[in-house]
């Protein structure tokens, strides 16, 4: 009895420690899909930074400052997920065979295991760009998810598309404020190589058909000078200009959309789909085909990845 009580006390302490690192959201935001992005086992500095980069992708509906300790188990995060309205668990792990990325729907699955073929950290992606566009305001709203070519034979492809789509809030086209869409996540599936290319961009609108000087004015707050007889008056009497006499843009101006990559870059390959949360019947396995399965093959499929 004593050992069980000590175990319960330790578990409660771990949960309380985890809960302190999670921000409690207003009621109107709790309906959106939320995520925990964590790592398990021994990982290096590069992979630890990738975990942080991926949390930036999932902002603002993720536990950005979540501290993960060695004693924390998957059950700890699942127990915390309910009160925190977390719907998805993303887990990075490293082994002798490479890096795996797992995405699980909480609380009961399914779970998808991806092989991380290669990746580039956000700092490396941004440093390679001639024009960088990194602003904290970009992460105040969730990114738009754009998926391409997730078609083909096999239930696993539809499951992939559904899993990734449900990780991000849906957009109500009748209510959405276009100014709130500052980022996008692009995912492209190659049916021949079976690889998924994951990219993360900032979205910028740029007026077209204007000179550089006019573009700078249009893209900034433009004062309404209609009450002035001459621009000199504006320069000499700025106190006459009220805060309400600013305009965000010129109505009717055509704009083009430009993307500036934020990173990280990921190249993923789906290896396995499990029916439950990190366990259960194997619904798909890249290297063990279900039609040729023997009674013992299913158990081997669970333990292989």
Short mmCIF file of C-alpha atoms in Angstrom, two decimals:
data_model
loop_
_atom_site.label_atom_id
_atom_site.label_comp_id
_atom_site.label_asym_id
_atom_site.label_seq_id
_atom_site.Cartn_x
_atom_site.Cartn_y
_atom_site.Cartn_z
CA UNK A 1 0.00 0.00 0.00
CA UNK A 2 2.83 2.37 0.90
CA UNK A 3 4.58 1.98 -2.46
CA UNK A 4 1.31 2.58 -4.36
CA UNK A 5 0.65 5.73 -2.36
CA UNK A 6 4.15 7.05 -3.04
CA UNK A 7 3.69 6.32 -6.76
CA UNK A 8 0.39 8.24 -6.81
CA UNK A 9 1.94 11.20 -4.99
CA UNK A 10 4.85 11.30 -7.43
CA UNK A 11 2.46 11.16 -10.42
CA UNK A 12 0.37 14.03 -9.01
CA UNK A 13 3.51 16.10 -8.52
CA UNK A 14 4.56 15.47 -12.14
CA UNK A 15 1.14 16.51 -13.42
CA UNK A 16 1.14 19.67 -11.29
CA UNK A 17 4.59 20.55 -12.59
CA UNK A 18 3.42 20.05 -16.17
CA UNK A 19 0.23 22.03 -15.63
CA UNK A 20 2.15 25.08 -14.43
CA UNK A 21 3.79 25.35 -17.86
CA UNK A 22 0.49 25.35 -19.78
CA UNK A 23 -1.38 28.58 -20.44
CA UNK A 24 -5.09 28.53 -19.60
CA UNK A 25 -7.04 29.91 -22.59
CA UNK A 26 -10.27 31.88 -22.74
CA UNK A 27 -13.45 29.84 -23.23
CA UNK A 28 -13.97 30.92 -26.86
CA UNK A 29 -10.59 29.52 -27.90
CA UNK A 30 -10.92 26.11 -26.31
CA UNK A 31 -12.86 24.59 -29.24
CA UNK A 32 -9.88 24.84 -31.60
CA UNK A 33 -7.59 21.81 -31.93
CA UNK A 34 -4.71 22.04 -29.47
CA UNK A 35 -1.43 20.18 -29.34
CA UNK A 36 1.44 19.04 -27.17
CA UNK A 37 4.78 18.86 -29.00
CA UNK A 38 7.30 16.82 -27.02
CA UNK A 39 10.33 14.58 -27.32
CA UNK A 40 11.03 11.22 -25.72
CA UNK A 41 14.35 9.59 -24.91
CA UNK A 42 17.82 10.95 -25.51
CA UNK A 43 18.02 13.60 -28.22
CA UNK A 44 20.68 16.06 -29.34
CA UNK A 45 20.60 19.86 -29.45
CA UNK A 46 19.52 19.91 -33.09
CA UNK A 47 16.45 17.73 -32.50
CA UNK A 48 15.59 19.64 -29.33
CA UNK A 49 15.59 22.84 -31.40
CA UNK A 50 13.37 21.14 -33.98
CA UNK A 51 10.82 20.46 -31.23
CA UNK A 52 10.84 24.18 -30.39
CA UNK A 53 10.54 25.11 -34.07
CA UNK A 54 7.56 22.82 -34.54
CA UNK A 55 5.87 24.37 -31.51
CA UNK A 56 6.18 27.72 -33.28
CA UNK A 57 4.37 26.23 -36.27
CA UNK A 58 1.53 25.08 -34.02
CA UNK A 59 1.13 28.39 -32.17
CA UNK A 60 -0.99 29.82 -30.69
CA UNK A 61 -2.87 26.58 -29.91
CA UNK A 62 0.01 24.67 -28.35
CA UNK A 63 1.86 24.59 -25.05
CA UNK A 64 4.78 26.71 -26.24
CA UNK A 65 6.72 26.57 -22.95
CA UNK A 66 5.87 23.01 -21.93
CA UNK A 67 8.72 21.47 -19.94
CA UNK A 68 9.33 17.78 -20.56
CA UNK A 69 11.10 15.81 -17.85
CA UNK A 70 12.60 12.32 -18.00
CA UNK A 71 10.09 11.01 -15.47
CA UNK A 72 7.10 12.19 -17.51
CA UNK A 73 5.27 9.38 -19.28
CA UNK A 74 2.84 9.46 -22.19
CA UNK A 75 0.09 8.76 -19.65
CA UNK A 76 1.02 11.99 -17.85
CA UNK A 77 0.43 14.03 -21.00
CA UNK A 78 -2.80 12.19 -21.78
CA UNK A 79 -4.08 12.89 -18.25
CA UNK A 80 -3.26 16.58 -18.69
CA UNK A 81 -4.69 16.75 -22.23
CA UNK A 82 -8.35 16.58 -21.17
CA UNK A 83 -8.40 19.63 -18.86
CA UNK A 84 -6.19 21.56 -21.32
CA UNK A 85 -8.42 20.68 -24.35
CA UNK A 86 -5.46 19.11 -26.17
CA UNK A 87 -6.52 17.04 -29.19
CA UNK A 88 -3.16 16.00 -30.70
CA UNK A 89 0.15 14.75 -29.36
CA UNK A 90 3.28 15.18 -31.50
CA UNK A 91 6.33 13.21 -30.39
CA UNK A 92 9.91 13.33 -31.70
CA UNK A 93 12.20 10.40 -30.87
CA UNK A 94 15.73 9.47 -31.87
CA UNK A 95 17.35 6.06 -32.21
CA UNK A 96 20.25 4.35 -33.95
CA UNK A 97 18.11 3.99 -37.08
CA UNK A 98 17.19 7.69 -37.26
CA UNK A 99 14.52 10.12 -36.11
CA UNK A 100 10.83 9.27 -35.87
CA UNK A 101 7.88 11.66 -35.66
CA UNK A 102 4.62 10.41 -34.16
CA UNK A 103 1.26 12.14 -34.35
CA UNK A 104 -1.54 10.79 -32.17
CA UNK A 105 -5.16 11.79 -31.83
CA UNK A 106 -6.08 12.09 -28.16
CA UNK A 107 -7.29 10.38 -26.11
CA UNK A 108 -7.66 7.05 -27.94
CA UNK A 109 -5.78 7.28 -31.22
CA UNK A 110 -5.10 6.56 -33.99
CA UNK A 111 -1.32 7.04 -34.01
CA UNK A 112 0.81 7.66 -37.09
CA UNK A 113 4.56 7.04 -37.11
CA UNK A 114 6.67 8.87 -39.68
CA UNK A 115 10.31 8.44 -40.54
CA UNK A 116 11.98 11.85 -40.60
CA UNK A 117 14.13 11.49 -43.71
CA UNK A 118 15.72 14.93 -43.31
CA UNK A 119 15.00 18.33 -41.80
CA UNK A 120 16.25 21.91 -41.65
CA UNK A 121 15.86 24.11 -38.60
CA UNK A 122 14.08 27.46 -38.79
CA UNK A 123 17.24 29.44 -38.09
CA UNK A 124 19.02 27.79 -41.03
CA UNK A 125 16.07 28.34 -43.37
CA UNK A 126 15.67 32.01 -42.45
CA UNK A 127 19.41 32.76 -42.58
CA UNK A 128 19.53 31.52 -46.18
CA UNK A 129 16.94 34.07 -47.34
CA UNK A 130 17.88 37.43 -48.78
CA UNK A 131 14.71 39.02 -47.43
CA UNK A 132 13.60 37.76 -44.04
CA UNK A 133 10.15 38.27 -42.56
CA UNK A 134 10.07 37.07 -38.97
CA UNK A 135 7.72 38.94 -36.66
CA UNK A 136 6.22 37.78 -33.32
CA UNK A 137 2.81 39.01 -34.53
CA UNK A 138 2.84 36.26 -37.17
CA UNK A 139 2.25 33.67 -34.46
CA UNK A 140 -0.78 35.27 -32.81
CA UNK A 141 -3.07 33.32 -35.16
CA UNK A 142 -2.98 29.74 -36.44
CA UNK A 143 -1.58 29.07 -39.93
CA UNK A 144 -3.64 28.14 -42.96
CA UNK A 145 -3.10 24.49 -43.92
CA UNK A 146 -2.73 23.75 -47.65
CA UNK A 147 -2.44 20.10 -48.74
CA UNK A 148 -1.54 18.87 -52.21
CA UNK A 149 -1.74 15.48 -53.92
CA UNK A 150 -2.93 13.42 -50.95
CA UNK A 151 -4.62 10.99 -53.31
CA UNK A 152 -4.11 7.37 -54.24
CA UNK A 153 -4.93 3.85 -53.16
CA UNK A 154 -5.01 2.96 -49.51
CA UNK A 155 -6.91 4.13 -46.48
CA UNK A 156 -3.67 5.41 -44.93
CA UNK A 157 -3.49 8.32 -47.38
CA UNK A 158 -6.94 9.58 -46.37
CA UNK A 159 -6.02 9.07 -42.73
CA UNK A 160 -2.88 11.17 -43.19
CA UNK A 161 -4.79 14.00 -44.82
CA UNK A 162 -7.50 13.92 -42.13
CA UNK A 163 -4.98 13.83 -39.28
CA UNK A 164 -2.99 16.82 -40.55
CA UNK A 165 -6.09 18.86 -41.41
CA UNK A 166 -7.58 18.30 -37.97
CA UNK A 167 -4.42 19.53 -36.27
CA UNK A 168 -5.24 23.09 -37.37
CA UNK A 169 -8.41 25.17 -36.84
CA UNK A 170 -10.95 25.17 -39.64
CA UNK A 171 -11.61 28.49 -41.33
CA UNK A 172 -15.09 29.93 -41.58
CA UNK A 173 -14.93 31.87 -44.86
CA UNK A 174 -17.92 34.01 -43.86
CA UNK A 175 -16.37 35.17 -40.59
CA UNK A 176 -12.62 35.00 -41.06
CA UNK A 177 -10.63 38.22 -41.04
CA UNK A 178 -8.14 37.92 -43.89
CA UNK A 179 -5.71 40.15 -42.00
CA UNK A 180 -5.46 37.38 -39.39
CA UNK A 181 -4.08 34.87 -41.89
CA UNK A 182 -0.37 35.60 -41.57
CA UNK A 183 1.10 32.12 -42.06
CA UNK A 184 0.50 28.94 -44.01
CA UNK A 185 1.68 25.34 -43.85
CA UNK A 186 2.13 23.62 -47.21
CA UNK A 187 2.24 19.82 -47.38
CA UNK A 188 2.88 17.98 -50.63
CA UNK A 189 2.66 14.19 -50.99
CA UNK A 190 4.73 12.50 -53.70
CA UNK A 191 2.92 9.33 -54.77
CA UNK A 192 6.06 7.86 -56.34
CA UNK A 193 8.54 8.39 -53.50
CA UNK A 194 5.83 8.27 -50.80
CA UNK A 195 7.46 11.30 -49.17
CA UNK A 196 5.72 14.30 -47.63
CA UNK A 197 7.36 17.71 -48.00
CA UNK A 198 6.43 20.01 -45.11
CA UNK A 199 7.00 23.77 -45.47
CA UNK A 200 6.04 26.74 -43.28
CA UNK A 201 5.66 30.27 -44.70
CA UNK A 202 4.77 33.80 -43.70
CA UNK A 203 2.16 35.44 -45.92
CA UNK A 204 2.59 39.00 -47.14
CA UNK A 205 0.36 41.05 -49.42
CA UNK A 206 2.09 43.52 -51.73
CA UNK A 207 0.28 46.16 -53.84
CA UNK A 208 0.87 45.75 -57.58
CA UNK A 209 1.17 48.38 -60.29
CA UNK A 210 2.65 51.00 -57.94
CA UNK A 211 6.07 52.57 -57.66
CA UNK A 212 8.32 51.57 -54.77
CA UNK A 213 7.72 54.87 -53.00
CA UNK A 214 3.94 54.58 -53.22
CA UNK A 215 4.09 50.92 -52.11
CA UNK A 216 5.84 51.94 -48.90
CA UNK A 217 3.13 54.48 -48.15
CA UNK A 218 0.28 52.09 -48.97
CA UNK A 219 1.73 49.33 -46.79
CA UNK A 220 2.07 51.62 -43.78
CA UNK A 221 -0.47 53.75 -41.93
CA UNK A 222 -1.36 56.62 -44.21
CA UNK A 223 -2.55 59.90 -42.65
CA UNK A 224 -5.71 61.48 -44.03
CA UNK A 225 -4.53 64.88 -45.33
CA UNK A 226 -7.94 66.03 -46.64
CA UNK A 227 -8.27 68.61 -43.84
CA UNK A 228 -5.02 70.31 -44.80
CA UNK A 229 -4.58 72.93 -47.53
CA UNK A 230 -0.94 72.03 -48.00
CA UNK A 231 1.36 69.22 -46.93
CA UNK A 232 3.45 71.84 -45.15
CA UNK A 233 0.57 72.23 -42.70
CA UNK A 234 0.80 68.55 -41.88
CA UNK A 235 4.53 68.82 -41.30
CA UNK A 236 4.30 72.01 -39.22
CA UNK A 237 1.10 71.20 -37.28
CA UNK A 238 1.10 67.44 -36.56
CA UNK A 239 -0.97 67.99 -33.42
CA UNK A 240 -4.01 68.63 -35.67
CA UNK A 241 -3.93 65.02 -36.85
CA UNK A 242 -5.99 62.67 -34.64
CA UNK A 243 -5.49 58.92 -34.22
CA UNK A 244 -8.67 58.28 -36.17
CA UNK A 245 -7.22 59.93 -39.23
CA UNK A 246 -5.08 56.93 -40.17
CA UNK A 247 -5.90 54.34 -42.82
CA UNK A 248 -4.57 50.82 -43.02
CA UNK A 249 -4.64 50.65 -46.84
CA UNK A 250 -6.10 52.20 -49.95
CA UNK A 251 -9.46 50.69 -50.91
CA UNK A 252 -9.52 49.13 -54.36
CA UNK A 253 -5.76 48.56 -54.57
CA UNK A 254 -4.86 45.20 -56.16
CA UNK A 255 -2.34 43.12 -54.26
CA UNK A 256 -0.21 40.06 -54.90
CA UNK A 257 0.58 37.45 -52.28
CA UNK A 258 4.18 36.64 -51.43
CA UNK A 259 5.46 33.83 -49.26
CA UNK A 260 8.54 34.07 -47.08
CA UNK A 261 9.73 30.77 -45.65
CA UNK A 262 9.91 30.55 -41.87
CA UNK A 263 10.94 26.93 -41.40
CA UNK A 264 11.35 24.31 -40.28
CA UNK A 265 11.49 22.06 -43.34
CA UNK A 266 10.58 18.41 -42.91
CA UNK A 267 10.64 15.44 -45.25
CA UNK A 268 8.46 12.66 -43.83
CA UNK A 269 7.59 9.10 -44.79
CA UNK A 270 4.66 7.29 -43.22
CA UNK A 271 5.84 4.01 -41.70
CA UNK A 272 2.98 2.77 -39.55
CA UNK A 273 -0.60 3.52 -38.48
CA UNK A 274 -1.85 2.10 -35.19
CA UNK A 275 -5.49 2.02 -34.22
CA UNK A 276 -4.95 3.11 -30.62
CA UNK A 277 -2.75 5.56 -28.75
CA UNK A 278 0.82 4.40 -29.44
CA UNK A 279 -0.51 0.84 -29.52
CA UNK A 280 -3.32 -1.34 -30.87
CA UNK A 281 -3.97 -3.09 -34.18
CA UNK A 282 -1.64 -2.06 -37.00
CA UNK A 283 -3.86 -0.61 -39.72
CA UNK A 284 -0.97 0.08 -42.11
CA UNK A 285 2.71 -0.76 -42.22
CA UNK A 286 5.06 0.29 -44.99
CA UNK A 287 7.31 -2.77 -44.71
CA UNK A 288 4.85 -5.45 -43.60
CA UNK A 289 1.92 -5.88 -45.97
CA UNK A 290 -1.37 -6.88 -44.36
CA UNK A 291 -2.64 -9.38 -47.02
CA UNK A 292 0.43 -11.57 -46.48
CA UNK A 293 0.29 -11.30 -42.69
CA UNK A 294 0.74 -14.34 -40.52
CA UNK A 295 -0.66 -14.53 -36.96
CA UNK A 296 2.65 -13.47 -35.42
CA UNK A 297 3.40 -10.75 -37.99
CA UNK A 298 1.02 -8.22 -36.40
CA UNK A 299 2.90 -8.39 -33.11
CA UNK A 300 6.21 -7.93 -34.95
CA UNK A 301 4.77 -4.93 -36.81
CA UNK A 302 3.89 -3.24 -33.51
CA UNK A 303 7.38 -3.70 -32.12
CA UNK A 304 9.41 -2.92 -35.23
CA UNK A 305 9.10 0.91 -35.34
#
